[in-house]
mmCIF file with all atom_site columns, C-alpha atoms in Angstrom:
data_model
loop_
_atom_site.group_PDB
_atom_site.id
_atom_site.type_symbol
_atom_site.label_atom_id
_atom_site.label_alt_id
_atom_site.label_comp_id
_atom_site.label_asym_id
_atom_site.label_entity_id
_atom_site.label_seq_id
_atom_site.pdbx_PDB_ins_code
_atom_site.Cartn_x
_atom_site.Cartn_y
_atom_site.Cartn_z
_atom_site.occupancy
_atom_site.B_iso_or_equiv
_atom_site.pdbx_formal_charge
_atom_site.auth_seq_id
_atom_site.auth_comp_id
_atom_site.auth_asym_id
_atom_site.auth_atom_id
_atom_site.pdbx_PDB_model_num
ATOM 1   C CA . UNK A 1 1   ? 0.222   -0.294  0.461  1.00 96.00 ? 204 UNK A CA 1
ATOM 2   C CA . UNK A 1 2   ? 1.190   3.689   -1.213 1.00 97.00 ? 205 UNK A CA 1
ATOM 3   C CA . UNK A 1 3   ? 1.566   7.074   1.042  1.00 98.00 ? 206 UNK A CA 1
ATOM 4   C CA . UNK A 1 4   ? 1.018   9.554   -0.642 1.00 98.00 ? 207 UNK A CA 1
ATOM 5   C CA . UNK A 1 5   ? 1.293   12.897  1.760  1.00 98.00 ? 208 UNK A CA 1
ATOM 6   C CA . UNK A 1 6   ? 0.489   16.943  0.463  1.00 97.00 ? 209 UNK A CA 1
ATOM 7   C CA . UNK A 1 7   ? 1.659   19.133  1.003  1.00 98.00 ? 210 UNK A CA 1
ATOM 8   C CA . UNK A 1 8   ? 6.103   17.703  1.173  1.00 98.00 ? 211 UNK A CA 1
ATOM 9   C CA . UNK A 1 9   ? 6.742   21.363  2.785  1.00 98.00 ? 212 UNK A CA 1
ATOM 10  C CA . UNK A 1 10  ? 4.158   23.822  5.055  1.00 98.00 ? 213 UNK A CA 1
ATOM 11  C CA . UNK A 1 11  ? 5.326   26.827  6.149  1.00 98.00 ? 214 UNK A CA 1
ATOM 12  C CA . UNK A 1 12  ? 2.874   27.578  8.334  1.00 98.00 ? 215 UNK A CA 1
ATOM 13  C CA . UNK A 1 13  ? 2.333   31.215  10.446 1.00 98.00 ? 216 UNK A CA 1
ATOM 14  C CA . UNK A 1 14  ? 2.666   30.876  14.409 1.00 98.00 ? 217 UNK A CA 1
ATOM 15  C CA . UNK A 1 15  ? -1.456  30.975  15.317 1.00 98.00 ? 218 UNK A CA 1
ATOM 16  C CA . UNK A 1 16  ? -2.451  29.390  12.046 1.00 98.00 ? 219 UNK A CA 1
ATOM 17  C CA . UNK A 1 17  ? -4.527  26.264  11.456 1.00 98.00 ? 220 UNK A CA 1
ATOM 18  C CA . UNK A 1 18  ? -2.237  23.856  9.443  1.00 98.00 ? 221 UNK A CA 1
ATOM 19  C CA . UNK A 1 19  ? -3.671  20.606  7.702  1.00 98.00 ? 222 UNK A CA 1
ATOM 20  C CA . UNK A 1 20  ? -1.277  17.468  5.996  1.00 98.00 ? 223 UNK A CA 1
ATOM 21  C CA . UNK A 1 21  ? -3.096  15.248  3.085  1.00 98.00 ? 224 UNK A CA 1
ATOM 22  C CA . UNK A 1 22  ? -2.166  11.300  3.568  1.00 98.00 ? 225 UNK A CA 1
ATOM 23  C CA . UNK A 1 23  ? -4.031  9.859   0.906  1.00 98.00 ? 226 UNK A CA 1
ATOM 24  C CA . UNK A 1 24  ? -3.271  5.636   0.332  1.00 98.00 ? 227 UNK A CA 1
ATOM 25  C CA . UNK A 1 25  ? -3.677  3.235   -2.525 1.00 98.00 ? 228 UNK A CA 1
ATOM 26  C CA . UNK A 1 26  ? -6.235  0.900   -1.154 1.00 98.00 ? 229 UNK A CA 1
ATOM 27  C CA . UNK A 1 27  ? -8.724  1.294   0.886  1.00 98.00 ? 230 UNK A CA 1
ATOM 28  C CA . UNK A 1 28  ? -7.786  1.131   5.226  1.00 98.00 ? 231 UNK A CA 1
ATOM 29  C CA . UNK A 1 29  ? -11.141 -0.265  6.474  1.00 97.00 ? 232 UNK A CA 1
ATOM 30  C CA . UNK A 1 30  ? -10.317 -3.130  7.988  1.00 96.00 ? 233 UNK A CA 1
ATOM 31  C CA . UNK A 1 31  ? -12.476 -6.315  7.914  1.00 95.00 ? 234 UNK A CA 1
ATOM 32  C CA . UNK A 1 32  ? -12.962 -6.001  11.600 1.00 94.00 ? 235 UNK A CA 1
ATOM 33  C CA . UNK A 1 33  ? -14.518 -2.686  10.917 1.00 95.00 ? 236 UNK A CA 1
ATOM 34  C CA . UNK A 1 34  ? -11.734 -0.545  12.286 1.00 96.00 ? 237 UNK A CA 1
ATOM 35  C CA . UNK A 1 35  ? -9.092  1.813   9.633  1.00 97.00 ? 238 UNK A CA 1
ATOM 36  C CA . UNK A 1 36  ? -5.131  1.678   11.171 1.00 97.00 ? 239 UNK A CA 1
ATOM 37  C CA . UNK A 1 37  ? -4.321  5.003   9.612  1.00 98.00 ? 240 UNK A CA 1
ATOM 38  C CA . UNK A 1 38  ? -1.704  6.628   12.408 1.00 98.00 ? 241 UNK A CA 1
ATOM 39  C CA . UNK A 1 39  ? -0.116  9.846   12.944 1.00 98.00 ? 242 UNK A CA 1
ATOM 40  C CA . UNK A 1 40  ? 3.940   10.441  13.845 1.00 98.00 ? 243 UNK A CA 1
ATOM 41  C CA . UNK A 1 41  ? 5.669   13.672  13.887 1.00 98.00 ? 244 UNK A CA 1
ATOM 42  C CA . UNK A 1 42  ? 9.218   13.077  14.010 1.00 98.00 ? 245 UNK A CA 1
ATOM 43  C CA . UNK A 1 43  ? 10.673  17.016  15.832 1.00 98.00 ? 246 UNK A CA 1
ATOM 44  C CA . UNK A 1 44  ? 14.710  17.781  14.817 1.00 97.00 ? 247 UNK A CA 1
ATOM 45  C CA . UNK A 1 45  ? 17.301  15.150  16.047 1.00 96.00 ? 248 UNK A CA 1
ATOM 46  C CA . UNK A 1 46  ? 14.340  13.310  17.714 1.00 97.00 ? 249 UNK A CA 1
ATOM 47  C CA . UNK A 1 47  ? 12.970  9.671   17.432 1.00 98.00 ? 250 UNK A CA 1
ATOM 48  C CA . UNK A 1 48  ? 9.104   9.740   16.276 1.00 98.00 ? 251 UNK A CA 1
ATOM 49  C CA . UNK A 1 49  ? 6.260   9.771   18.104 1.00 98.00 ? 252 UNK A CA 1
ATOM 50  C CA . UNK A 1 50  ? 3.162   9.091   17.559 1.00 98.00 ? 253 UNK A CA 1
ATOM 51  C CA . UNK A 1 51  ? 0.015   11.249  17.293 1.00 98.00 ? 254 UNK A CA 1
ATOM 52  C CA . UNK A 1 52  ? -2.415  9.336   16.111 1.00 98.00 ? 255 UNK A CA 1
ATOM 53  C CA . UNK A 1 53  ? -4.171  6.164   16.255 1.00 97.00 ? 256 UNK A CA 1
ATOM 54  C CA . UNK A 1 54  ? -7.089  4.209   14.200 1.00 97.00 ? 257 UNK A CA 1
ATOM 55  C CA . UNK A 1 55  ? -7.846  8.183   12.087 1.00 98.00 ? 258 UNK A CA 1
ATOM 56  C CA . UNK A 1 56  ? -8.929  9.886   15.118 1.00 98.00 ? 259 UNK A CA 1
ATOM 57  C CA . UNK A 1 57  ? -7.572  9.088   18.539 1.00 98.00 ? 260 UNK A CA 1
ATOM 58  C CA . UNK A 1 58  ? -5.234  11.200  19.901 1.00 98.00 ? 261 UNK A CA 1
ATOM 59  C CA . UNK A 1 59  ? -2.287  9.527   21.976 1.00 97.00 ? 262 UNK A CA 1
ATOM 60  C CA . UNK A 1 60  ? -1.876  10.366  25.780 1.00 96.00 ? 263 UNK A CA 1
ATOM 61  C CA . UNK A 1 61  ? -0.330  13.696  25.805 1.00 97.00 ? 264 UNK A CA 1
ATOM 62  C CA . UNK A 1 62  ? -0.623  14.790  22.602 1.00 98.00 ? 265 UNK A CA 1
ATOM 63  C CA . UNK A 1 63  ? -2.331  18.691  22.628 1.00 97.00 ? 266 UNK A CA 1
ATOM 64  C CA . UNK A 1 64  ? -5.480  18.697  21.927 1.00 97.00 ? 267 UNK A CA 1
ATOM 65  C CA . UNK A 1 65  ? -5.052  21.192  19.169 1.00 98.00 ? 268 UNK A CA 1
ATOM 66  C CA . UNK A 1 66  ? -4.103  17.923  16.459 1.00 98.00 ? 269 UNK A CA 1
ATOM 67  C CA . UNK A 1 67  ? -7.009  16.785  15.103 1.00 98.00 ? 270 UNK A CA 1
ATOM 68  C CA . UNK A 1 68  ? -7.216  14.001  12.735 1.00 98.00 ? 271 UNK A CA 1
ATOM 69  C CA . UNK A 1 69  ? -10.168 12.722  10.783 1.00 98.00 ? 272 UNK A CA 1
ATOM 70  C CA . UNK A 1 70  ? -11.202 10.509  7.066  1.00 98.00 ? 273 UNK A CA 1
ATOM 71  C CA . UNK A 1 71  ? -11.864 7.178   5.839  1.00 98.00 ? 274 UNK A CA 1
ATOM 72  C CA . UNK A 1 72  ? -11.054 5.005   3.327  1.00 97.00 ? 275 UNK A CA 1
ATOM 73  C CA . UNK A 1 73  ? -8.224  6.096   0.921  1.00 98.00 ? 276 UNK A CA 1
ATOM 74  C CA . UNK A 1 74  ? -8.142  9.996   2.308  1.00 98.00 ? 277 UNK A CA 1
ATOM 75  C CA . UNK A 1 75  ? -7.036  11.309  5.788  1.00 98.00 ? 278 UNK A CA 1
ATOM 76  C CA . UNK A 1 76  ? -5.826  14.488  7.367  1.00 98.00 ? 279 UNK A CA 1
ATOM 77  C CA . UNK A 1 77  ? -3.980  15.754  10.133 1.00 98.00 ? 280 UNK A CA 1
ATOM 78  C CA . UNK A 1 78  ? -5.454  18.948  11.256 1.00 98.00 ? 281 UNK A CA 1
ATOM 79  C CA . UNK A 1 79  ? -3.657  21.592  13.699 1.00 98.00 ? 282 UNK A CA 1
ATOM 80  C CA . UNK A 1 80  ? -5.445  24.210  14.885 1.00 98.00 ? 283 UNK A CA 1
ATOM 81  C CA . UNK A 1 81  ? -3.879  26.745  16.197 1.00 98.00 ? 284 UNK A CA 1
ATOM 82  C CA . UNK A 1 82  ? 0.255   25.858  15.090 1.00 98.00 ? 285 UNK A CA 1
ATOM 83  C CA . UNK A 1 83  ? 3.109   26.745  18.018 1.00 98.00 ? 286 UNK A CA 1
ATOM 84  C CA . UNK A 1 84  ? 6.813   26.672  18.043 1.00 98.00 ? 287 UNK A CA 1
ATOM 85  C CA . UNK A 1 85  ? 7.408   22.963  19.200 1.00 98.00 ? 288 UNK A CA 1
ATOM 86  C CA . UNK A 1 86  ? 5.198   21.999  15.953 1.00 98.00 ? 289 UNK A CA 1
ATOM 87  C CA . UNK A 1 87  ? 7.779   22.160  13.624 1.00 98.00 ? 290 UNK A CA 1
ATOM 88  C CA . UNK A 1 88  ? 8.988   18.843  12.413 1.00 98.00 ? 291 UNK A CA 1
ATOM 89  C CA . UNK A 1 89  ? 8.554   16.340  9.841  1.00 98.00 ? 292 UNK A CA 1
ATOM 90  C CA . UNK A 1 90  ? 4.517   14.895  10.137 1.00 98.00 ? 293 UNK A CA 1
ATOM 91  C CA . UNK A 1 91  ? 4.194   11.322  8.506  1.00 98.00 ? 294 UNK A CA 1
ATOM 92  C CA . UNK A 1 92  ? 0.634   8.713   8.086  1.00 98.00 ? 295 UNK A CA 1
ATOM 93  C CA . UNK A 1 93  ? 1.674   5.607   8.381  1.00 98.00 ? 296 UNK A CA 1
ATOM 94  C CA . UNK A 1 94  ? -0.931  2.303   7.073  1.00 97.00 ? 297 UNK A CA 1
ATOM 95  C CA . UNK A 1 95  ? -1.421  -0.631  9.454  1.00 96.00 ? 298 UNK A CA 1
ATOM 96  C CA . UNK A 1 96  ? -4.228  -2.071  8.091  1.00 96.00 ? 299 UNK A CA 1
ATOM 97  C CA . UNK A 1 97  ? -2.365  -4.072  4.562  1.00 96.00 ? 300 UNK A CA 1
ATOM 98  C CA . UNK A 1 98  ? 0.390   -5.500  6.533  1.00 90.00 ? 301 UNK A CA 1
ATOM 99  C CA . UNK A 1 99  ? 2.764   -6.763  6.340  1.00 91.00 ? 302 UNK A CA 1
ATOM 100 C CA . UNK A 1 100 ? 4.251   -4.365  5.956  1.00 94.00 ? 303 UNK A CA 1
ATOM 101 C CA . UNK A 1 101 ? 3.435   -0.857  7.633  1.00 96.00 ? 304 UNK A CA 1
ATOM 102 C CA . UNK A 1 102 ? 4.394   1.741   5.463  1.00 97.00 ? 305 UNK A CA 1
ATOM 103 C CA . UNK A 1 103 ? 4.404   5.466   6.045  1.00 98.00 ? 306 UNK A CA 1
ATOM 104 C CA . UNK A 1 104 ? 3.922   8.366   3.743  1.00 98.00 ? 307 UNK A CA 1
ATOM 105 C CA . UNK A 1 105 ? 6.687   9.894   2.684  1.00 97.00 ? 308 UNK A CA 1
ATOM 106 C CA . UNK A 1 106 ? 6.112   13.365  5.640  1.00 98.00 ? 309 UNK A CA 1
ATOM 107 C CA . UNK A 1 107 ? 5.372   16.853  5.146  1.00 98.00 ? 310 UNK A CA 1
ATOM 108 C CA . UNK A 1 108 ? 7.821   18.912  6.821  1.00 98.00 ? 311 UNK A CA 1
ATOM 109 C CA . UNK A 1 109 ? 6.050   21.990  9.100  1.00 98.00 ? 312 UNK A CA 1
ATOM 110 C CA . UNK A 1 110 ? 7.573   24.892  9.494  1.00 98.00 ? 313 UNK A CA 1
ATOM 111 C CA . UNK A 1 111 ? 7.664   28.825  11.003 1.00 98.00 ? 314 UNK A CA 1
ATOM 112 C CA . UNK A 1 112 ? 7.105   31.134  7.940  1.00 96.00 ? 315 UNK A CA 1
ATOM 113 C CA . UNK B 2 1   ? 7.356   4.243   31.947 1.00 90.00 ? 201 UNK B CA 1
ATOM 114 C CA . UNK B 2 2   ? 9.134   2.366   29.673 1.00 94.00 ? 202 UNK B CA 1
ATOM 115 C CA . UNK B 2 3   ? 12.139  3.464   27.534 1.00 97.00 ? 203 UNK B CA 1
ATOM 116 C CA . UNK B 2 4   ? 14.526  2.002   24.923 1.00 98.00 ? 204 UNK B CA 1
ATOM 117 C CA . UNK B 2 5   ? 17.921  2.635   23.832 1.00 98.00 ? 205 UNK B CA 1
ATOM 118 C CA . UNK B 2 6   ? 19.325  1.353   20.781 1.00 98.00 ? 206 UNK B CA 1
ATOM 119 C CA . UNK B 2 7   ? 23.309  -0.068  20.580 1.00 97.00 ? 207 UNK B CA 1
ATOM 120 C CA . UNK B 2 8   ? 25.820  -1.142  18.302 1.00 95.00 ? 208 UNK B CA 1
ATOM 121 C CA . UNK B 2 9   ? 28.444  -0.520  15.755 1.00 94.00 ? 209 UNK B CA 1
ATOM 122 C CA . UNK B 2 10  ? 27.982  2.843   14.079 1.00 94.00 ? 210 UNK B CA 1
ATOM 123 C CA . UNK B 2 11  ? 30.025  1.725   10.497 1.00 97.00 ? 211 UNK B CA 1
ATOM 124 C CA . UNK B 2 12  ? 29.810  -1.518  9.014  1.00 98.00 ? 212 UNK B CA 1
ATOM 125 C CA . UNK B 2 13  ? 31.597  -3.660  5.556  1.00 98.00 ? 213 UNK B CA 1
ATOM 126 C CA . UNK B 2 14  ? 29.584  -4.084  2.702  1.00 98.00 ? 214 UNK B CA 1
ATOM 127 C CA . UNK B 2 15  ? 28.513  -8.100  3.122  1.00 97.00 ? 215 UNK B CA 1
ATOM 128 C CA . UNK B 2 16  ? 28.789  -8.417  6.989  1.00 98.00 ? 216 UNK B CA 1
ATOM 129 C CA . UNK B 2 17  ? 25.927  -8.825  9.250  1.00 98.00 ? 217 UNK B CA 1
ATOM 130 C CA . UNK B 2 18  ? 24.691  -5.784  11.765 1.00 98.00 ? 218 UNK B CA 1
ATOM 131 C CA . UNK B 2 19  ? 23.884  -6.941  15.049 1.00 98.00 ? 219 UNK B CA 1
ATOM 132 C CA . UNK B 2 20  ? 21.868  -4.457  16.470 1.00 98.00 ? 220 UNK B CA 1
ATOM 133 C CA . UNK B 2 21  ? 20.387  -4.597  20.545 1.00 98.00 ? 221 UNK B CA 1
ATOM 134 C CA . UNK B 2 22  ? 17.221  -2.726  22.024 1.00 98.00 ? 222 UNK B CA 1
ATOM 135 C CA . UNK B 2 23  ? 17.668  -2.577  25.953 1.00 98.00 ? 223 UNK B CA 1
ATOM 136 C CA . UNK B 2 24  ? 14.078  -2.188  27.434 1.00 97.00 ? 224 UNK B CA 1
ATOM 137 C CA . UNK B 2 25  ? 13.764  -0.288  31.222 1.00 96.00 ? 225 UNK B CA 1
ATOM 138 C CA . UNK B 2 26  ? 10.799  0.770   33.264 1.00 94.00 ? 226 UNK B CA 1
ATOM 139 C CA . UNK B 2 27  ? 8.918   -2.364  32.106 1.00 92.00 ? 227 UNK B CA 1
ATOM 140 C CA . UNK B 2 28  ? 9.356   -5.868  31.299 1.00 90.00 ? 228 UNK B CA 1
ATOM 141 C CA . UNK B 2 29  ? 10.486  -7.786  28.135 1.00 89.00 ? 229 UNK B CA 1
ATOM 142 C CA . UNK B 2 30  ? 7.886   -11.197 29.022 1.00 85.00 ? 230 UNK B CA 1
ATOM 143 C CA . UNK B 2 31  ? 4.900   -8.874  30.640 1.00 79.00 ? 231 UNK B CA 1
ATOM 144 C CA . UNK B 2 32  ? 3.235   -10.503 27.771 1.00 75.00 ? 232 UNK B CA 1
ATOM 145 C CA . UNK B 2 33  ? 1.038   -8.244  25.764 1.00 90.00 ? 233 UNK B CA 1
ATOM 146 C CA . UNK B 2 34  ? 3.586   -6.577  23.383 1.00 94.00 ? 234 UNK B CA 1
ATOM 147 C CA . UNK B 2 35  ? 6.339   -7.110  20.031 1.00 95.00 ? 235 UNK B CA 1
ATOM 148 C CA . UNK B 2 36  ? 9.049   -5.719  20.078 1.00 96.00 ? 236 UNK B CA 1
ATOM 149 C CA . UNK B 2 37  ? 10.334  -3.940  16.873 1.00 97.00 ? 237 UNK B CA 1
ATOM 150 C CA . UNK B 2 38  ? 12.724  -2.699  14.315 1.00 98.00 ? 238 UNK B CA 1
ATOM 151 C CA . UNK B 2 39  ? 12.331  0.445   11.795 1.00 98.00 ? 239 UNK B CA 1
ATOM 152 C CA . UNK B 2 40  ? 14.697  1.857   10.094 1.00 98.00 ? 240 UNK B CA 1
ATOM 153 C CA . UNK B 2 41  ? 15.020  5.313   8.592  1.00 98.00 ? 241 UNK B CA 1
ATOM 154 C CA . UNK B 2 42  ? 17.301  6.512   5.448  1.00 96.00 ? 242 UNK B CA 1
ATOM 155 C CA . UNK B 2 43  ? 17.519  9.174   3.333  1.00 86.00 ? 243 UNK B CA 1
ATOM 156 C CA . UNK B 2 44  ? 16.673  7.769   0.110  1.00 85.00 ? 244 UNK B CA 1
ATOM 157 C CA . UNK B 2 45  ? 13.469  5.094   1.192  1.00 88.00 ? 245 UNK B CA 1
ATOM 158 C CA . UNK B 2 46  ? 12.181  7.170   4.662  1.00 94.00 ? 246 UNK B CA 1
ATOM 159 C CA . UNK B 2 47  ? 11.258  5.037   6.880  1.00 97.00 ? 247 UNK B CA 1
ATOM 160 C CA . UNK B 2 48  ? 10.620  1.229   6.920  1.00 97.00 ? 248 UNK B CA 1
ATOM 161 C CA . UNK B 2 49  ? 9.471   -1.262  8.792  1.00 97.00 ? 249 UNK B CA 1
ATOM 162 C CA . UNK B 2 50  ? 11.963  -4.520  9.346  1.00 98.00 ? 250 UNK B CA 1
ATOM 163 C CA . UNK B 2 51  ? 9.814   -6.323  11.805 1.00 97.00 ? 251 UNK B CA 1
ATOM 164 C CA . UNK B 2 52  ? 8.687   -7.306  15.320 1.00 97.00 ? 252 UNK B CA 1
ATOM 165 C CA . UNK B 2 53  ? 8.695   -10.618 17.706 1.00 95.00 ? 253 UNK B CA 1
ATOM 166 C CA . UNK B 2 54  ? 6.632   -11.134 21.024 1.00 94.00 ? 254 UNK B CA 1
ATOM 167 C CA . UNK B 2 55  ? 7.436   -12.473 24.097 1.00 92.00 ? 255 UNK B CA 1
ATOM 168 C CA . UNK B 2 56  ? 5.532   -15.968 22.925 1.00 91.00 ? 256 UNK B CA 1
ATOM 169 C CA . UNK B 2 57  ? 7.985   -15.942 19.932 1.00 92.00 ? 257 UNK B CA 1
ATOM 170 C CA . UNK B 2 58  ? 5.711   -14.941 17.052 1.00 93.00 ? 258 UNK B CA 1
ATOM 171 C CA . UNK B 2 59  ? 7.802   -13.311 14.509 1.00 95.00 ? 259 UNK B CA 1
ATOM 172 C CA . UNK B 2 60  ? 6.651   -10.975 11.358 1.00 96.00 ? 260 UNK B CA 1
ATOM 173 C CA . UNK B 2 61  ? 9.419   -9.761  8.970  1.00 97.00 ? 261 UNK B CA 1
ATOM 174 C CA . UNK B 2 62  ? 8.744   -7.178  6.200  1.00 97.00 ? 262 UNK B CA 1
ATOM 175 C CA . UNK B 2 63  ? 8.449   -9.012  3.049  1.00 96.00 ? 263 UNK B CA 1
ATOM 176 C CA . UNK B 2 64  ? 11.473  -7.093  1.344  1.00 96.00 ? 264 UNK B CA 1
ATOM 177 C CA . UNK B 2 65  ? 14.186  -7.522  4.111  1.00 97.00 ? 265 UNK B CA 1
ATOM 178 C CA . UNK B 2 66  ? 12.918  -11.173 5.450  1.00 96.00 ? 266 UNK B CA 1
ATOM 179 C CA . UNK B 2 67  ? 15.360  -13.296 4.380  1.00 97.00 ? 267 UNK B CA 1
ATOM 180 C CA . UNK B 2 68  ? 18.154  -11.300 5.026  1.00 98.00 ? 268 UNK B CA 1
ATOM 181 C CA . UNK B 2 69  ? 16.581  -10.796 9.096  1.00 98.00 ? 269 UNK B CA 1
ATOM 182 C CA . UNK B 2 70  ? 16.422  -11.942 12.228 1.00 98.00 ? 270 UNK B CA 1
ATOM 183 C CA . UNK B 2 71  ? 14.822  -10.690 15.180 1.00 98.00 ? 271 UNK B CA 1
ATOM 184 C CA . UNK B 2 72  ? 15.393  -12.758 19.122 1.00 97.00 ? 272 UNK B CA 1
ATOM 185 C CA . UNK B 2 73  ? 14.210  -11.623 22.849 1.00 96.00 ? 273 UNK B CA 1
ATOM 186 C CA . UNK B 2 74  ? 16.919  -12.267 25.689 1.00 95.00 ? 274 UNK B CA 1
ATOM 187 C CA . UNK B 2 75  ? 14.281  -11.449 28.377 1.00 93.00 ? 275 UNK B CA 1
ATOM 188 C CA . UNK B 2 76  ? 17.318  -12.134 30.882 1.00 94.00 ? 276 UNK B CA 1
ATOM 189 C CA . UNK B 2 77  ? 18.613  -9.158  29.886 1.00 96.00 ? 277 UNK B CA 1
ATOM 190 C CA . UNK B 2 78  ? 15.602  -7.468  29.417 1.00 96.00 ? 278 UNK B CA 1
ATOM 191 C CA . UNK B 2 79  ? 16.929  -6.776  25.510 1.00 97.00 ? 279 UNK B CA 1
ATOM 192 C CA . UNK B 2 80  ? 15.879  -7.640  21.769 1.00 98.00 ? 280 UNK B CA 1
ATOM 193 C CA . UNK B 2 81  ? 18.465  -7.888  19.117 1.00 98.00 ? 281 UNK B CA 1
ATOM 194 C CA . UNK B 2 82  ? 17.900  -7.477  14.867 1.00 98.00 ? 282 UNK B CA 1
ATOM 195 C CA . UNK B 2 83  ? 20.904  -8.900  13.358 1.00 98.00 ? 283 UNK B CA 1
ATOM 196 C CA . UNK B 2 84  ? 20.940  -8.343  9.622  1.00 98.00 ? 284 UNK B CA 1
ATOM 197 C CA . UNK B 2 85  ? 22.631  -10.137 6.882  1.00 98.00 ? 285 UNK B CA 1
ATOM 198 C CA . UNK B 2 86  ? 24.870  -9.337  3.220  1.00 98.00 ? 286 UNK B CA 1
ATOM 199 C CA . UNK B 2 87  ? 24.764  -5.778  4.048  1.00 98.00 ? 287 UNK B CA 1
ATOM 200 C CA . UNK B 2 88  ? 24.970  -2.857  0.757  1.00 97.00 ? 288 UNK B CA 1
ATOM 201 C CA . UNK B 2 89  ? 24.932  0.293   1.169  1.00 97.00 ? 289 UNK B CA 1
ATOM 202 C CA . UNK B 2 90  ? 21.206  0.572   0.487  1.00 96.00 ? 290 UNK B CA 1
ATOM 203 C CA . UNK B 2 91  ? 21.530  -0.352  4.493  1.00 97.00 ? 291 UNK B CA 1
ATOM 204 C CA . UNK B 2 92  ? 22.939  2.173   5.755  1.00 98.00 ? 292 UNK B CA 1
ATOM 205 C CA . UNK B 2 93  ? 20.011  3.970   7.572  1.00 98.00 ? 293 UNK B CA 1
ATOM 206 C CA . UNK B 2 94  ? 19.241  5.468   11.661 1.00 98.00 ? 294 UNK B CA 1
ATOM 207 C CA . UNK B 2 95  ? 17.956  1.733   13.718 1.00 98.00 ? 295 UNK B CA 1
ATOM 208 C CA . UNK B 2 96  ? 14.877  2.253   16.083 1.00 98.00 ? 296 UNK B CA 1
ATOM 209 C CA . UNK B 2 97  ? 13.569  -0.082  18.309 1.00 98.00 ? 297 UNK B CA 1
ATOM 210 C CA . UNK B 2 98  ? 10.180  0.376   18.760 1.00 98.00 ? 298 UNK B CA 1
ATOM 211 C CA . UNK B 2 99  ? 7.238   -0.381  21.197 1.00 96.00 ? 299 UNK B CA 1
ATOM 212 C CA . UNK B 2 100 ? 3.581   -1.926  19.818 1.00 94.00 ? 300 UNK B CA 1
ATOM 213 C CA . UNK B 2 101 ? 1.203   -2.356  22.640 1.00 90.00 ? 301 UNK B CA 1
ATOM 214 C CA . UNK B 2 102 ? -1.206  -5.015  22.574 1.00 87.00 ? 302 UNK B CA 1
ATOM 215 C CA . UNK B 2 103 ? -0.944  -8.780  20.004 1.00 87.00 ? 303 UNK B CA 1
ATOM 216 C CA . UNK B 2 104 ? -4.173  -8.109  18.131 1.00 88.00 ? 304 UNK B CA 1
ATOM 217 C CA . UNK B 2 105 ? -3.304  -8.051  14.406 1.00 88.00 ? 305 UNK B CA 1
ATOM 218 C CA . UNK B 2 106 ? -3.892  -5.681  12.756 1.00 89.00 ? 306 UNK B CA 1
ATOM 219 C CA . UNK B 2 107 ? -2.780  -3.175  15.533 1.00 90.00 ? 307 UNK B CA 1
ATOM 220 C CA . UNK B 2 108 ? -1.852  0.551   16.591 1.00 89.00 ? 308 UNK B CA 1
ATOM 221 C CA . UNK B 2 109 ? 1.786   -0.014  15.969 1.00 91.00 ? 309 UNK B CA 1
ATOM 222 C CA . UNK B 2 110 ? 4.473   1.929   17.395 1.00 95.00 ? 310 UNK B CA 1
ATOM 223 C CA . UNK B 2 111 ? 3.420   3.695   20.568 1.00 95.00 ? 311 UNK B CA 1
ATOM 224 C CA . UNK B 2 112 ? 7.201   3.840   21.570 1.00 96.00 ? 312 UNK B CA 1
ATOM 225 C CA . UNK B 2 113 ? 10.907  4.534   20.086 1.00 98.00 ? 313 UNK B CA 1
ATOM 226 C CA . UNK B 2 114 ? 13.736  4.543   21.336 1.00 98.00 ? 314 UNK B CA 1
ATOM 227 C CA . UNK B 2 115 ? 16.248  7.010   20.136 1.00 98.00 ? 315 UNK B CA 1
ATOM 228 C CA . UNK B 2 116 ? 18.061  5.462   17.360 1.00 98.00 ? 316 UNK B CA 1
ATOM 229 C CA . UNK B 2 117 ? 21.300  5.156   15.583 1.00 98.00 ? 317 UNK B CA 1
ATOM 230 C CA . UNK B 2 118 ? 23.156  5.877   12.778 1.00 98.00 ? 318 UNK B CA 1
ATOM 231 C CA . UNK B 2 119 ? 24.205  3.025   10.763 1.00 98.00 ? 319 UNK B CA 1
ATOM 232 C CA . UNK B 2 120 ? 26.573  3.543   7.821  1.00 98.00 ? 320 UNK B CA 1
ATOM 233 C CA . UNK B 2 121 ? 27.759  0.123   5.592  1.00 98.00 ? 321 UNK B CA 1
ATOM 234 C CA . UNK B 2 122 ? 30.991  1.202   3.932  1.00 97.00 ? 322 UNK B CA 1
ATOM 235 C CA . UNK B 2 123 ? 34.682  -0.207  3.442  1.00 96.00 ? 323 UNK B CA 1
#
């Protein structure tokens, strides 16, 4: 399954919203009824951190300005108001059609 | 809080075997409901899942790497390991260990990651 993110680069002003798109080459709904689509944040010099699992479930400690949505083959990560600590690369990843798990190519968010 | 820490050689020669270890702290490998994973990240291929193993021995690997990958657990040391054979320059990457909570398949994948270790394959 190929995961395609857009844009690849996202300059955003502080306090402004941001939106990242992720499209999969196959429908990500599993026969168990769940959709296994995660979002990860990788800050500069750090390892990836899971933000969202199963499309819209925020991990513990993730600010509520982050939200995930979508279904089928189209998914979106939104940040309601970008803060300086949000700078980094964001990846979507599918776990429905495995092996293997597959990641998007990443979207680099920077402050304008 | 569970933490993971990778260790291993930073430089390996082509055709040789890479051996990496991940040390688990703040939790136990044999506590049951986890898969212990390896993932790598390179400029050319991005993030690539290598494989994972559970305490019970269930092992799943990326088909593209299957024949070259061995994953093992050492519960006495609270460590798990990766061996990758027949290395080429294409295996140059940052290697991460990570945890999957729960043994269901499919699952919500990687909730905790180590900080990564850079491996360069070069003569």
